[in-house]
Short mmCIF file of C-alpha atoms and ligand atoms in Angstrom, two decimals:
data_model
loop_
_atom_site.label_atom_id
_atom_site.label_comp_id
_atom_site.label_asym_id
_atom_site.label_seq_id
_atom_site.Cartn_x
_atom_site.Cartn_y
_atom_site.Cartn_z
CA MET A 28 0.00 -0.04 -0.11
CA LYS A 29 2.83 2.41 0.93
CA ARG A 30 4.63 1.60 -2.33
CA PHE A 31 1.28 2.32 -4.38
CA GLY A 32 0.61 5.60 -2.41
CA LYS A 33 4.14 6.68 -3.09
CA MET A 34 4.05 5.94 -6.74
CA SER A 35 0.74 7.80 -7.10
CA ALA A 36 2.21 10.84 -4.97
CA VAL A 37 5.26 10.70 -7.83
CA LEU A 38 3.01 10.44 -10.93
CA ALA A 39 0.55 13.25 -9.51
CA LEU A 40 3.43 15.55 -9.00
CA THR A 41 4.78 14.97 -12.32
CA PHE A 42 1.50 15.59 -14.04
CA CYS A 43 1.20 18.63 -12.01
CA MET A 44 4.64 19.92 -12.76
CA SER A 45 4.00 19.34 -16.75
CA VAL A 46 0.95 20.80 -16.55
CA LEU A 47 0.91 23.51 -14.47
CA GLY A 48 4.60 24.46 -14.56
CA ALA A 49 4.69 24.10 -10.80
CA CYS A 50 3.00 22.26 -8.01
CA ALA A 51 1.63 23.65 -4.93
CA ASN A 52 4.89 23.42 -2.98
CA GLY A 53 4.53 26.96 -1.52
CA GLY A 54 6.52 28.57 -4.18
CA ASN A 55 9.80 26.68 -3.77
CA ASN A 56 11.78 25.31 -6.63
CA GLN A 57 11.09 21.89 -5.35
CA THR A 58 11.81 18.96 -8.01
CA GLY A 59 10.81 15.34 -8.13
CA ALA A 60 14.02 14.10 -9.79
CA ALA A 61 13.44 10.50 -9.62
CA SER A 62 16.19 8.04 -10.34
CA GLU A 63 14.94 4.56 -9.65
CA GLY A 64 18.15 2.97 -8.84
CA SER A 65 19.37 0.29 -6.55
CA ALA A 66 18.99 1.77 -3.14
CA THR A 67 16.03 -0.16 -2.13
CA LYS A 68 14.46 -1.54 1.14
CA ALA A 69 12.50 -4.66 0.41
CA GLY A 70 12.27 -3.71 -3.32
CA THR A 71 11.34 0.25 -2.85
CA THR A 72 13.62 3.05 -3.99
CA ILE A 73 14.14 5.31 -1.01
CA THR A 74 12.73 8.73 -1.52
CA LEU A 75 14.70 11.64 0.45
CA GLY A 76 13.08 15.03 0.60
CA PHE A 77 15.97 17.57 1.02
CA SER A 78 15.56 21.47 1.59
CA GLN A 79 18.59 23.54 0.86
CA VAL A 80 19.15 27.05 2.57
CA GLY A 81 19.63 28.50 -1.11
CA ALA A 82 22.55 29.54 -3.56
CA GLU A 83 24.07 32.15 -1.43
CA SER A 84 27.78 31.06 -1.75
CA GLY A 85 30.47 28.78 -3.49
CA TRP A 86 30.36 26.69 -0.29
CA ARG A 87 26.37 26.24 -0.86
CA SER A 88 26.73 25.32 -4.61
CA ALA A 89 29.17 22.64 -3.65
CA ASN A 90 27.14 21.34 -1.16
CA THR A 91 24.10 21.15 -3.24
CA LYS A 92 26.31 19.15 -6.01
CA SER A 93 27.67 16.90 -3.37
CA ILE A 94 23.84 16.21 -2.21
CA GLN A 95 22.43 15.68 -5.79
CA ASP A 96 25.74 13.60 -7.25
CA SER A 97 25.50 11.18 -4.35
CA ALA A 98 21.70 10.66 -4.07
CA LYS A 99 22.04 9.92 -7.76
CA GLU A 100 24.80 7.36 -7.21
CA ALA A 101 22.87 5.70 -4.31
CA GLY A 102 19.93 5.38 -6.78
CA TYR A 103 17.57 7.61 -4.41
CA ASN A 104 14.49 9.33 -5.41
CA LEU A 105 15.85 12.91 -4.49
CA LYS A 106 13.17 15.66 -4.00
CA PHE A 107 15.36 18.73 -3.78
CA SER A 108 13.77 22.20 -2.75
CA ASP A 109 15.78 25.61 -2.69
CA ALA A 110 14.64 27.83 -0.14
CA GLN A 111 16.27 31.05 -1.25
CA GLN A 112 17.63 31.84 2.08
CA LYS A 113 13.87 32.00 3.54
CA GLN A 114 12.83 29.83 6.53
CA GLU A 115 8.93 30.09 5.68
CA ASN A 116 10.11 28.12 2.30
CA GLN A 117 11.96 25.99 4.25
CA ILE A 118 8.76 25.16 6.55
CA LYS A 119 6.61 25.12 3.49
CA ALA A 120 9.12 22.28 1.74
CA ILE A 121 9.09 20.00 4.72
CA ARG A 122 5.14 20.24 5.00
CA SER A 123 5.10 19.14 1.44
CA PHE A 124 7.81 16.25 1.97
CA ILE A 125 5.39 15.02 4.81
CA GLN A 126 2.42 15.12 2.75
CA GLN A 127 4.36 13.02 0.07
CA LYS A 128 5.12 10.66 2.59
CA VAL A 129 9.00 10.45 1.76
CA ASP A 130 11.00 8.16 3.90
CA VAL A 131 13.40 10.55 5.05
CA ILE A 132 13.50 14.59 5.18
CA ALA A 133 16.97 16.05 5.53
CA PHE A 134 17.50 19.80 5.53
CA SER A 135 20.01 22.63 6.37
CA PRO A 136 18.22 25.30 8.40
CA VAL A 137 18.83 28.75 7.59
CA VAL A 138 18.45 29.93 11.09
CA GLU A 139 18.60 27.82 14.24
CA SER A 140 15.06 28.84 15.98
CA GLY A 141 11.75 28.28 14.86
CA TRP A 142 11.53 24.48 14.04
CA ASP A 143 9.61 22.88 16.70
CA THR A 144 6.09 22.77 15.14
CA VAL A 145 7.22 21.50 11.87
CA LEU A 146 9.49 19.03 13.19
CA LYS A 147 6.82 17.66 15.51
CA GLU A 148 4.65 17.32 12.41
CA ALA A 149 7.50 15.32 10.79
CA LYS A 150 7.68 13.13 14.02
CA ASP A 151 3.86 12.79 14.13
CA ALA A 152 3.78 11.51 10.45
CA GLY A 153 6.71 9.02 11.49
CA ILE A 154 8.96 10.62 9.05
CA PRO A 155 12.75 10.94 10.54
CA VAL A 156 14.64 14.10 10.01
CA VAL A 157 18.37 14.61 9.67
CA LEU A 158 19.83 17.91 10.00
CA THR A 159 22.77 18.60 7.53
CA ASP A 160 25.43 21.47 7.83
CA ARG A 161 23.55 23.70 10.41
CA ALA A 162 21.79 22.92 13.56
CA VAL A 163 18.62 24.06 15.23
CA ASP A 164 18.04 25.12 18.89
CA SER A 165 15.39 22.75 19.60
CA LYS A 166 15.44 21.50 23.01
CA ASP A 167 13.51 18.34 21.89
CA THR A 168 16.20 16.35 20.46
CA SER A 169 13.91 13.59 19.66
CA LEU A 170 12.69 15.62 16.74
CA TYR A 171 15.67 14.90 14.72
CA VAL A 172 17.63 11.74 14.22
CA THR A 173 21.22 13.07 14.16
CA PHE A 174 23.19 16.22 13.09
CA LEU A 175 25.83 15.72 10.47
CA GLY A 176 28.11 18.93 9.88
CA SER A 177 30.80 21.59 11.03
CA ASP A 178 31.75 22.25 14.76
CA PHE A 179 31.21 26.17 13.90
CA VAL A 180 32.27 27.31 17.30
CA GLU A 181 35.81 25.34 16.63
CA GLU A 182 36.07 27.06 13.31
CA GLY A 183 35.67 30.22 15.23
CA ARG A 184 38.38 29.35 17.77
CA LYS A 185 40.78 28.58 14.94
CA ALA A 186 40.31 31.95 13.26
CA GLY A 187 40.67 33.63 16.76
CA LYS A 188 44.07 31.09 17.82
CA TRP A 189 45.50 32.16 14.40
CA LEU A 190 44.86 35.90 14.93
CA SER A 191 46.10 35.88 18.50
CA GLU A 192 49.05 34.36 17.54
CA GLN A 193 49.98 36.86 14.83
CA TYR A 194 49.68 39.74 17.36
CA LYS A 195 50.64 37.90 20.70
CA ASP A 196 53.59 40.60 21.21
CA THR A 197 51.65 43.81 20.31
CA LYS A 198 51.84 46.76 22.47
CA GLU A 199 49.06 48.52 20.43
CA ASP A 200 45.23 48.02 19.87
CA VAL A 201 44.41 46.13 16.91
CA ASN A 202 41.17 47.00 15.06
CA ILE A 203 39.16 44.25 13.77
CA VAL A 204 35.96 44.28 11.73
CA GLU A 205 33.80 41.25 11.35
CA LEU A 206 31.42 40.32 8.46
CA GLN A 207 28.79 38.07 9.95
CA GLY A 208 26.93 35.58 8.28
CA THR A 209 23.17 35.24 7.82
CA THR A 210 21.73 36.82 11.03
CA GLY A 211 20.44 33.84 13.39
CA SER A 212 22.11 31.16 11.57
CA ALA A 213 24.12 28.61 13.52
CA PRO A 214 27.42 29.35 11.58
CA ALA A 215 27.15 33.07 12.19
CA ASN A 216 26.30 32.82 15.90
CA ASP A 217 28.79 30.03 16.49
CA ARG A 218 31.80 31.54 14.55
CA MET A 219 31.26 34.86 16.05
CA ALA A 220 31.03 33.10 19.61
CA GLY A 221 34.20 31.03 19.31
CA PHE A 222 36.17 33.83 17.81
CA ALA A 223 35.24 36.24 20.33
CA GLU A 224 35.84 33.74 23.11
CA VAL A 225 39.79 33.10 22.05
CA ILE A 226 40.50 36.75 21.19
CA ALA A 227 39.08 37.74 24.60
CA ALA A 228 42.64 36.59 26.24
CA ASN A 229 44.12 39.69 24.55
CA PRO A 230 42.75 43.22 25.55
CA HIS A 231 44.59 44.40 22.43
CA LEU A 232 42.29 42.56 20.00
CA LYS A 233 39.26 44.74 19.72
CA VAL A 234 36.17 44.06 17.25
CA ILE A 235 35.51 47.45 16.43
CA ALA A 236 32.40 47.05 13.86
CA SER A 237 30.26 43.74 13.40
CA GLN A 238 27.91 43.55 10.79
CA THR A 239 25.91 40.75 8.64
CA GLY A 240 26.75 40.40 5.08
CA ASP A 241 24.73 37.49 4.67
CA PHE A 242 27.09 35.27 3.17
CA THR A 243 27.10 36.87 -0.11
CA ARG A 244 29.89 38.74 -2.09
CA ALA A 245 27.71 41.58 -2.83
CA LYS A 246 26.46 42.32 0.66
CA GLY A 247 30.22 41.93 1.85
CA LYS A 248 31.46 44.34 -0.44
CA GLU A 249 28.77 46.64 0.69
CA VAL A 250 29.30 46.30 4.11
CA MET A 251 32.95 46.40 3.84
CA GLN A 252 32.57 49.64 1.85
CA ALA A 253 30.64 51.05 4.99
CA PHE A 254 33.15 49.83 7.47
CA LEU A 255 36.02 51.69 5.45
CA LYS A 256 33.96 54.88 5.40
CA ALA A 257 33.28 55.02 9.28
CA ASN A 258 36.67 53.54 10.41
CA LYS A 259 40.05 55.19 9.31
CA ASP A 260 42.64 52.14 10.92
CA ILE A 261 41.15 48.73 10.15
CA ASP A 262 43.77 46.59 10.88
CA VAL A 263 42.03 43.00 10.25
CA LEU A 264 38.72 41.71 8.69
CA TYR A 265 37.22 38.51 9.89
CA ALA A 266 34.55 37.33 7.30
CA HIS A 267 32.53 34.36 8.15
CA ASN A 268 33.02 32.70 4.75
CA ASP A 269 34.97 33.32 1.72
CA ASP A 270 32.36 34.83 -0.29
CA MET A 271 32.11 37.92 1.85
CA ALA A 272 35.78 38.25 1.98
CA LEU A 273 35.88 38.23 -1.76
CA GLY A 274 33.13 40.79 -1.93
CA ALA A 275 35.38 43.03 0.86
CA ILE A 276 38.56 42.55 -1.26
CA GLN A 277 37.15 44.41 -3.93
CA ALA A 278 36.01 47.17 -1.44
CA ILE A 279 39.33 47.32 0.01
CA GLU A 280 41.04 47.66 -3.39
CA ALA A 281 38.59 49.97 -4.58
CA ALA A 282 39.39 52.12 -1.56
CA GLY A 283 43.43 52.07 -2.73
CA LEU A 284 44.39 49.73 0.00
CA LYS A 285 46.33 46.16 -0.55
CA PRO A 286 44.17 43.33 1.15
CA GLY A 287 46.19 40.92 2.98
CA GLN A 288 48.71 43.49 3.81
CA ASP A 289 47.04 46.86 4.76
CA ILE A 290 44.11 44.73 6.32
CA LYS A 291 44.82 41.13 7.23
CA ILE A 292 41.93 39.19 6.23
CA ILE A 293 40.87 35.54 7.86
CA SER A 294 37.87 33.95 6.30
CA VAL A 295 36.07 30.57 6.68
CA ASP A 296 35.21 27.98 4.05
CA ALA A 297 38.23 27.44 1.58
CA VAL A 298 36.28 27.02 -1.56
CA LYS A 299 38.39 27.45 -4.98
CA ASP A 300 38.03 31.34 -5.22
CA GLY A 301 38.86 31.87 -1.57
CA MET A 302 41.89 29.45 -1.87
CA GLN A 303 42.77 31.40 -5.38
CA ALA A 304 42.84 34.56 -3.36
CA ALA A 305 44.61 33.19 -0.35
CA SER A 306 47.37 31.72 -2.47
CA GLU A 307 47.80 35.45 -3.87
CA GLY A 308 48.32 36.76 -0.49
CA LYS A 309 44.90 38.57 -0.21
CA ILE A 310 43.44 36.27 2.30
CA ASN A 311 45.81 35.28 5.02
CA PHE A 312 44.38 32.47 6.73
CA ILE A 313 41.23 30.36 5.80
CA VAL A 314 39.43 28.11 8.21
CA GLU A 315 38.20 25.34 5.99
CA CYS A 316 34.42 24.07 6.21
CA ASN A 317 33.79 20.91 4.22
CA PRO A 318 30.90 21.03 1.83
CA MET A 319 31.00 17.51 0.49
CA LEU A 320 28.48 16.21 3.06
CA GLY A 321 26.53 14.09 0.35
CA PRO A 322 28.30 10.69 0.56
CA GLN A 323 27.56 10.73 4.59
CA LEU A 324 24.34 11.90 4.19
CA MET A 325 23.10 9.20 2.07
CA LYS A 326 24.93 6.41 4.31
CA ILE A 327 23.00 7.84 7.34
CA VAL A 328 19.73 7.93 5.20
CA LYS A 329 19.97 4.02 4.60
CA ASP A 330 21.01 3.24 8.15
CA VAL A 331 17.90 5.18 9.29
CA VAL A 332 15.47 3.57 6.78
CA ASP A 333 17.12 -0.14 7.49
CA GLY A 334 16.54 0.62 11.27
CA LYS A 335 20.06 0.86 12.20
CA SER A 336 21.27 3.26 14.97
CA VAL A 337 22.94 6.53 14.03
CA GLU A 338 25.45 8.65 16.17
CA PRO A 339 23.29 11.90 17.15
CA ARG A 340 26.12 13.84 16.26
CA ILE A 341 28.36 13.72 13.35
CA VAL A 342 31.36 16.13 13.09
CA THR A 343 33.04 16.83 9.99
CA GLU A 344 36.75 16.73 9.71
CA GLU A 345 38.13 20.13 8.67
CA THR A 346 41.71 21.86 8.46
CA THR A 347 43.25 25.47 8.18
CA PHE A 348 45.28 27.20 5.32
CA THR A 349 47.79 29.75 5.55
CA SER A 350 48.63 31.49 2.22
CA GLU A 351 51.47 29.24 1.44
CA GLN A 352 49.29 25.98 2.42
CA ALA A 353 46.54 27.40 0.09
CA LYS A 354 48.97 27.82 -3.10
CA GLU A 355 49.81 24.07 -2.39
CA ALA A 356 46.69 22.77 -2.21
CA LEU A 357 44.76 24.93 -4.68
CA PRO A 358 45.79 22.61 -7.89
CA ASN A 359 43.87 19.66 -6.36
CA ARG A 360 40.89 21.43 -4.62
CA ALA A 361 37.76 19.85 -5.98
CA TYR A 362 35.46 22.80 -5.36
O1 AHR B 22 26.35 26.79 6.75
C1 AHR B 22 27.43 26.70 6.04
C2 AHR B 22 27.84 28.04 5.58
O2 AHR B 22 26.99 28.57 4.76
C3 AHR B 22 29.31 28.47 4.65
O3 AHR B 22 30.33 28.73 5.52
C4 AHR B 22 28.83 29.65 4.19
O4 AHR B 22 29.50 29.75 2.93
C5 AHR B 22 27.50 29.16 3.50
O5 AHR B 22 26.59 29.94 3.01
#
């Protein structure tokens, strides 16, 4: 019966999309790219509903590709929805996945708060939820099976440690500006907290301005322009991702300053464009955040469907890059 219901839903969705151009899925870019493959449980293809944050950065594009490629390779029926950085779109997508009775829902929550109601709906419908990349702040951890992704606080600490080491003997104040990620998102909250925790040990390290650049290149540039206008002596930029750092570099160069020299730059991600800028000495230090979560996610999904136990927290392994290390790693960088 379940198999019949699922096939009907897929057929109805396909019909609806071809006739109307889009289904009643809350205006999301949801697609039902079915690939009938080998990933079966008792002869049934696993259907995974995945709600992605958006396409705000190079990291996000690499993450989307990793998820789509590995779902295809695993032979899953992937229903992929792009929320365009809006929580309401993600909630609609999750409700749509519940209606379609997918086997597992996975999502990367754009912000940390406000998920309890929809996660409870998934739980009541008996559909397991896997968090990938970003966490939620729900007190009730039974609302999801596991959280696969980076330790963002640790990433912030790594950035702070490198900076503290650079200025350990300073007798003067070091003026730092910070480009935060999307307001309310786990990586913005945690990267800020980890960095602040470490630099607090040196009273000369001062964050003189901190504002969101929404993880995008355009906003990074815009906010950096404002920082430069308002502050004469900026020594360091700490950007929560490469894209904002790259936008800021454009603003710094337009102001007649040398990124990496006049203003030291630390960023997070280590995507190709960021690594290129680091290898040119424009970014001094990058903390890696690994977007290639697809293969691990597909394994988790299979284990969940097969009723196997899954660790409640799976942390991604990551490293850091100085300019020299970026130059070495760049030729083999996959994303
Ligand atoms: O959640 C991961 C973060 O989201 C990445 O660091 C950033 O580039 C992306 O937009």
